[in-house]
Coordinates of C-alpha atoms and ligand atoms in Angstrom, one line a residue:
X259 CA -0.1 -19.1 14.1
X260 CA -2.3 -16.0 14.0
X261 CA -4.5 -15.7 10.9
X262 CA -5.3 -12.0 11.7
X263 CA -4.6 -9.7 8.8
X264 CA -2.0 -7.0 9.6
X265 CA -3.6 -3.6 10.4
X266 CA -3.6 -1.3 7.3
X267 CA -1.0 1.4 7.6
X268 CA -0.3 4.7 6.0
X269 CA 2.8 3.8 4.0
X270 CA 4.5 5.5 1.1
X271 CA 6.7 4.3 -1.8
X272 CA 9.8 5.1 0.3
X273 CA 8.8 3.0 3.3
X274 CA 7.8 5.8 5.5
X275 CA 4.9 5.2 7.8
X276 CA 2.6 8.1 9.0
X277 CA 1.7 8.0 12.7
X278 CA 1.3 11.7 13.3
X279 CA -1.8 13.5 11.9
X280 CA -1.9 17.3 11.9
X281 CA -5.5 18.5 11.7
X282 CA -6.2 22.1 10.9
X283 CA -9.5 23.0 12.7
X284 CA -9.8 26.5 11.2
X285 CA -7.8 28.7 8.8
X286 CA -8.7 31.9 10.8
X287 CA -6.3 33.6 13.0
X288 CA -6.1 36.5 15.5
X289 CA -2.5 37.3 14.8
X290 CA -0.8 38.3 11.5
X291 CA 2.7 36.9 11.8
X292 CA 4.9 38.3 9.0
X293 CA 6.2 34.8 8.0
X294 CA 2.7 33.5 7.7
X295 CA 0.0 36.1 6.6
X296 CA -0.4 39.5 5.1
X297 CA -1.4 42.4 7.4
X298 CA -5.0 42.4 6.0
X299 CA -5.5 38.7 6.7
X300 CA -6.8 36.2 4.1
X301 CA -10.2 35.4 2.6
X302 CA -11.2 32.8 5.2
X303 CA -13.0 29.5 4.3
X304 CA -16.8 29.8 4.3
X305 CA -18.5 27.8 7.1
X306 CA -20.2 25.3 4.7
X307 CA -16.7 24.4 3.3
X308 CA -15.4 23.5 6.7
X309 CA -15.7 20.0 8.2
X310 CA -18.4 19.9 10.9
X311 CA -17.4 18.4 14.2
X312 CA -19.0 15.0 13.3
X313 CA -17.2 14.9 10.0
X314 CA -13.8 15.9 11.5
X315 CA -14.1 13.3 14.3
X316 CA -15.2 10.6 11.8
X317 CA -12.1 11.3 9.6
X318 CA -9.7 11.4 12.5
X319 CA -11.2 8.0 13.6
X320 CA -10.4 6.6 10.1
X321 CA -6.8 7.9 10.4
X322 CA -6.5 6.3 13.8
X323 CA -7.7 3.0 12.3
X324 CA -4.9 3.4 9.8
X325 CA -2.3 3.5 12.5
X326 CA -2.2 7.2 13.5
X327 CA -1.0 7.4 17.1
X328 CA -0.8 11.2 17.6
X329 CA -3.2 13.9 16.5
X330 CA -2.0 17.5 16.6
X331 CA -4.7 20.1 16.3
X332 CA -3.5 23.3 14.6
X333 CA -4.7 25.9 12.2
X334 CA -5.0 28.9 11.6
X335 CA -5.4 29.4 15.3
X336 CA -7.1 26.3 16.7
X337 CA -8.4 28.1 19.8
X338 CA -10.7 30.1 17.5
X339 CA -12.8 27.0 16.8
X340 CA -15.6 27.4 19.3
X341 CA -16.2 23.7 19.6
X342 CA -12.6 22.8 20.2
X343 CA -13.0 21.4 23.7
X344 CA -15.7 19.1 22.5
X345 CA -13.7 18.0 19.5
X346 CA -10.8 17.1 21.9
X347 CA -13.1 15.2 24.1
X348 CA -14.5 13.2 21.2
X349 CA -11.0 12.4 19.8
X350 CA -10.0 11.2 23.3
X351 CA -12.8 8.6 23.0
X352 CA -11.4 7.0 19.9
X353 CA -9.9 3.5 20.2
X354 CA -7.0 3.1 20.4
X355 CA -6.9 6.5 22.0
X356 CA -4.4 8.7 20.2
X357 CA -2.1 11.2 22.0
X358 CA -3.6 14.6 21.5
X359 CA -1.4 17.7 21.1
X360 CA -2.1 21.2 19.9
X361 CA 0.0 24.0 18.3
X362 CA -1.4 27.4 19.2
X363 CA -0.3 31.0 19.3
X364 CA -1.4 31.0 23.0
X365 CA -3.8 33.9 22.8
X366 CA -6.9 32.6 24.5
X367 CA -5.1 29.8 26.2
X368 CA -5.4 31.4 29.7
X369 CA -9.1 30.6 29.5
X370 CA -9.0 27.3 27.6
X371 CA -5.9 25.5 28.9
X372 CA -7.7 23.9 31.9
X373 CA -10.9 22.8 30.0
X374 CA -8.8 21.4 27.1
X375 CA -6.7 19.4 29.5
X376 CA -9.8 18.1 31.2
X377 CA -11.2 17.1 27.8
X378 CA -8.1 15.0 27.1
X379 CA -5.5 17.4 25.5
X380 CA -2.1 15.9 26.5
X381 CA 0.4 18.5 25.3
X382 CA 0.7 21.9 23.8
X383 CA 3.2 23.8 21.7
X384 CA 2.9 27.6 22.0
X385 CA 4.4 29.7 19.2
X386 CA 6.3 32.6 20.7
X387 CA 9.1 34.3 18.7
X388 CA 10.2 37.0 21.1
X389 CA 9.5 38.3 24.6
X390 CA 10.4 41.8 23.6
X391 CA 7.0 43.6 23.4
X392 CA 8.1 45.9 20.5
X393 CA 9.5 43.0 18.5
X394 CA 6.4 40.9 19.3
X395 CA 4.1 43.6 18.0
X396 CA 6.2 44.1 14.9
X397 CA 6.3 40.4 14.1
X398 CA 2.7 39.5 14.8
X399 CA 1.2 42.9 14.0
X400 CA -0.8 42.6 17.3
X401 CA -0.1 43.7 20.8
X402 CA -0.9 40.4 22.5
X403 CA 2.4 39.4 24.2
X404 CA 0.9 39.5 27.7
X405 CA -1.9 37.1 26.6
X406 CA 0.6 34.6 25.2
X407 CA 2.7 34.7 28.4
X408 CA -0.4 34.2 30.6
X409 CA -1.5 31.4 28.2
X410 CA 1.9 29.6 28.7
X411 CA 1.6 29.8 32.5
X412 CA -2.0 28.5 32.3
X413 CA -0.8 25.5 30.1
X414 CA 1.8 24.6 32.7
X415 CA -0.7 24.9 35.6
X416 CA -3.1 22.7 33.7
X417 CA -0.5 20.0 33.4
X418 CA 0.0 20.3 29.6
X419 CA 3.7 19.5 30.2
X420 CA 6.4 19.7 29.0
X421 CA 5.2 23.0 27.6
X422 CA 7.0 23.6 24.3
X423 CA 7.6 26.9 22.7
X424 CA 8.1 27.2 18.9
X425 CA 10.0 30.2 17.6
X426 CA 10.9 31.4 14.1
X427 CA 13.8 33.9 13.8
X428 CA 13.3 36.7 11.3
X429 CA 16.1 38.8 10.1
X430 CA 16.0 42.3 11.4
X431 CA 13.1 41.6 13.7
X432 CA 13.9 39.1 16.4
X433 CA 17.2 37.4 15.2
X434 CA 19.2 39.4 17.7
X435 CA 17.1 38.4 20.7
X436 CA 17.1 34.6 20.3
X437 CA 19.3 34.1 23.4
X438 CA 16.9 36.4 25.5
X439 CA 14.0 34.1 24.5
X440 CA 16.0 31.0 25.5
X441 CA 16.8 32.6 28.9
X442 CA 13.2 33.5 29.4
X443 CA 12.1 29.9 28.6
X444 CA 14.7 28.3 30.8
X445 CA 13.6 30.4 33.8
X446 CA 10.1 29.1 33.4
X447 CA 10.8 25.5 32.4
X448 CA 9.5 25.8 28.8
X449 CA 11.2 23.7 26.1
X450 CA 12.2 26.0 23.3
X451 CA 12.6 25.0 19.7
X452 CA 13.6 27.2 16.8
X453 CA 12.2 26.4 13.3
X454 CA 13.6 27.8 10.1
X455 CA 11.3 30.0 8.2
X456 CA 9.9 28.1 5.3
X457 CA 8.3 29.3 1.9
X458 CA 4.8 28.9 3.1
X459 CA 3.7 32.5 3.6
X460 CA 0.5 33.6 1.8
X461 CA 2.3 36.6 0.4
X462 CA 5.0 34.4 -1.2
X463 CA 7.7 36.7 0.2
X464 CA 10.1 34.1 1.5
X465 CA 13.7 34.7 0.4
X466 CA 16.3 32.0 1.0
X467 CA 19.1 34.6 1.2
X468 CA 17.3 36.4 4.0
X469 CA 16.4 33.3 6.0
X470 CA 18.0 33.0 9.5
X471 CA 19.3 29.4 9.3
X472 CA 19.6 26.9 12.1
X473 CA 23.4 27.4 12.2
X474 CA 23.1 31.1 12.7
X475 CA 20.6 30.6 15.5
X476 CA 22.9 28.1 17.1
X477 CA 25.8 30.5 16.9
X478 CA 23.8 33.3 18.5
X479 CA 22.7 31.1 21.3
X480 CA 26.3 29.9 21.8
X481 CA 27.4 33.4 22.5
X482 CA 25.5 33.2 25.9
X483 CA 25.0 29.4 26.5
X484 CA 27.1 26.2 26.2
X485 CA 25.2 24.0 23.8
X486 CA 26.1 20.3 23.8
X487 CA 24.5 18.3 20.9
X488 CA 22.4 15.3 22.0
X489 CA 23.1 12.1 20.0
X490 CA 20.9 11.8 16.8
X491 CA 19.7 8.4 18.2
X492 CA 17.6 10.4 20.7
X493 CA 15.9 12.1 17.8
X494 CA 13.8 9.4 16.1
X495 CA 11.4 11.0 13.7
X496 CA 11.4 14.2 15.7
X497 CA 12.8 16.8 13.5
X498 CA 14.6 18.9 16.1
X499 CA 18.3 18.6 16.7
X500 CA 18.5 19.0 20.4
X501 CA 21.2 20.5 22.6
X502 CA 21.8 20.4 26.3
X503 CA 22.0 23.9 27.6
X504 CA 24.8 24.7 30.0
X505 CA 25.2 20.9 30.8
X506 CA 21.5 20.3 31.1
X507 CA 19.0 19.0 32.1
X508 CA 17.3 21.8 30.0
X509 CA 17.5 21.5 26.3
X510 CA 16.9 23.6 23.2
X511 CA 15.9 22.3 19.8
X512 CA 16.7 23.6 16.3
X513 CA 14.6 22.4 13.4
X514 CA 16.5 23.1 10.2
X515 CA 13.7 22.1 7.9
X516 CA 15.1 24.1 5.0
X517 CA 18.9 23.7 5.4
X518 CA 18.9 20.1 6.8
X519 CA 15.6 18.5 5.8
X520 CA 14.3 15.6 7.7
X521 CA 12.0 14.3 5.0
X522 CA 13.6 10.8 5.1
X523 CA 12.2 10.3 8.7
X524 CA 8.9 12.1 8.2
X525 CA 6.0 10.4 9.9
X526 CA 3.3 13.1 9.3
X527 CA 0.2 13.4 7.3
X528 CA -2.3 16.3 7.3
X529 CA -6.0 17.0 7.2
X530 CA -7.1 20.5 6.3
X531 CA -10.2 22.3 7.8
X532 CA -12.0 21.8 4.5
X533 CA -11.4 18.0 4.5
X534 CA -8.4 17.6 2.1
X535 CA -5.7 15.1 3.0
X536 CA -2.2 16.3 2.2
X537 CA 0.8 14.0 2.5
X538 CA 3.3 16.9 2.9
X539 CA 3.3 20.6 3.8
X540 CA 4.9 21.3 0.4
X541 CA 2.7 19.0 -1.7
X542 CA 1.3 20.4 -4.9
X543 CA -1.7 18.1 -4.7
X544 CA -4.3 17.0 -2.1
X545 CA -7.1 14.5 -2.0
X546 CA -10.6 15.6 -1.2
X547 CA -12.4 13.6 1.5
X548 CA -15.2 16.0 2.3
X549 CA -17.0 15.6 -1.1
X550 CA -17.0 11.8 -1.1
X551 CA -18.0 11.8 2.6
X552 CA -20.9 14.1 2.0
X553 CA -21.8 11.9 -1.0
X554 CA -22.1 8.9 1.3
X555 CA -18.7 7.3 1.0
X556 CA -18.1 4.5 3.5
X557 CA -15.2 4.4 6.0
X558 CA -13.4 1.9 3.9
X559 CA -13.8 4.1 0.8
X560 CA -12.4 7.1 2.7
X561 CA -9.6 5.0 4.1
X562 CA -8.7 4.0 0.5
X563 CA -8.5 7.7 -0.5
X564 CA -6.2 8.4 2.4
X565 CA -3.8 5.5 1.8
X566 CA -3.8 6.4 -1.9
X567 CA -2.7 10.0 -1.1
X568 CA -0.1 8.7 1.3
X569 CA 1.4 6.4 -1.3
X570 CA 2.0 9.4 -3.6
X571 CA 4.1 11.2 -1.0
X572 CA 7.2 12.7 -2.6
X573 CA 10.7 11.8 -1.3
X574 CA 11.5 15.3 -0.2
X575 CA 10.2 18.9 -0.2
X576 CA 12.7 20.0 -2.8
X577 CA 13.2 23.5 -1.4
X578 CA 16.2 25.1 -3.1
X579 CA 16.1 22.7 -6.1
X580 CA 15.3 23.9 -9.6
X581 CA 11.6 23.5 -10.2
X582 CA 10.5 23.9 -6.6
X583 CA 7.2 25.6 -6.5
X584 CA 5.6 26.9 -3.3
X585 CA 2.3 25.3 -2.6
X586 CA -0.8 27.4 -3.4
X587 CA -2.2 26.9 0.1
X588 CA -0.4 28.9 2.7
X589 CA 0.7 27.4 6.0
X590 CA -2.3 28.9 7.8
X591 CA -4.7 26.9 5.6
X592 CA -2.7 23.7 5.6
X593 CA -2.1 23.5 9.3
X594 CA 1.5 23.9 10.6
Ligands
SAM739 N1 -1.6 29.6 14.9 C1 -1.0 28.6 15.6 C2 0.4 28.9 15.9 O1 0.9 29.9 15.5 O2 1.0 28.2 16.7 C3 -1.0 27.3 14.8 C4 -0.8 27.4 13.3 S1 0.8 28.0 12.8 C5 0.7 28.0 11.0 C6 1.8 26.7 13.2 C7 3.3 26.9 13.3 O3 3.8 27.3 12.0 C8 3.7 28.1 14.2 O4 4.7 27.6 15.2 C9 4.3 29.1 13.3 O5 5.4 29.8 13.9 C10 4.8 28.2 12.2 N2 4.9 28.9 10.9 C11 4.0 29.7 10.3 N3 4.5 30.1 9.1 C12 5.8 29.6 9.0 C13 6.8 29.7 8.0 N4 6.6 30.4 6.9 N5 7.9 29.1 8.3 C14 8.1 28.4 9.4 N6 7.2 28.2 10.4 C15 6.0 28.9 10.2
SF4_740 FE1 -1.7 32.9 13.0 FE2 -0.1 30.9 13.6 FE3 0.0 32.1 11.2 FE4 0.9 33.5 13.3 S1 1.7 31.5 12.6 S2 -0.5 34.3 11.7 S3 -0.5 32.8 14.9 S4 -1.6 30.9 12.0

């Protein structure tokens, strides 16, 4: 009989286990998507507040020791962190090596896809809400569609496959063109997933009655494509409800995080660029790791702070319930 102690894990009171760590590597961004940021941007974190590469890699290593199997780099716009390739290479050295993924707006990916893949990046999700240049400029407040398209091709050429595209439909901006986006992705072999707009914008302008729900997106796609739902057993902790498109093999996903929350199967935890661990996007609290780390805390002490925060994870996000309060930190400073 083995006498080895079981590996410590990131568990909460409801039995969920976190295996997927989202790391925000910066809160800065070069786009201004309407569902995320105001036109003028936000007061960015000061450099001394941000984790250094050494601090970030050390904390990710502690999470990996606690059972994290996938690390997703995000932001803000992760490609704006100058040392990103180096950070990826160092995370790829951790044992056991986690899978490394990134969520990016794709601007700058044309230059960075190959070096990031060489450093150990396994997969990429590129956020692209529309392929209509006018809609793109309206939604992101920047004229960068061509860069994103080139970034997507570069990701595919660098072997960061399957290349996934994340899209949010906004009423009156791109809700009429969701089927065009799917057609465009199908032609290029990109896997498209729609995500419902959540109350995480810095402006606090989210309005439930104005949100384009997953059912509406599905109905609009169904006007042009035959969508066959894949069995829920294929879903695991992945939040997307997936559909075969026109009999497959291509699929499209719909993540109805607001109207059909998947909190019961959530396997995520989050680390912000300034070293706060958050057990949920919508959490009202976070635990500081940066301060204790800079004061000399050991790995075991930091691990205890992380497991303590995980234990406090709420059962669900509570959007739509009385008493729901949007978190103070916007999505761009949490890491989406
Ligand atoms: N800048 C990168 C990007 O856009 O992919 C990474 C960070 S961004 C905050 C991560 C994801 O969050 C993107 O796919 C974006 O579309 C999504 N997002 C941002 N604000 C959102 C909101 N209010 N509701 C739903 N998704 C949102
Ligand atoms: Fe930037 Fe991503 Fe937010 Fe758009 S969604 S403003 S690309 S952080």
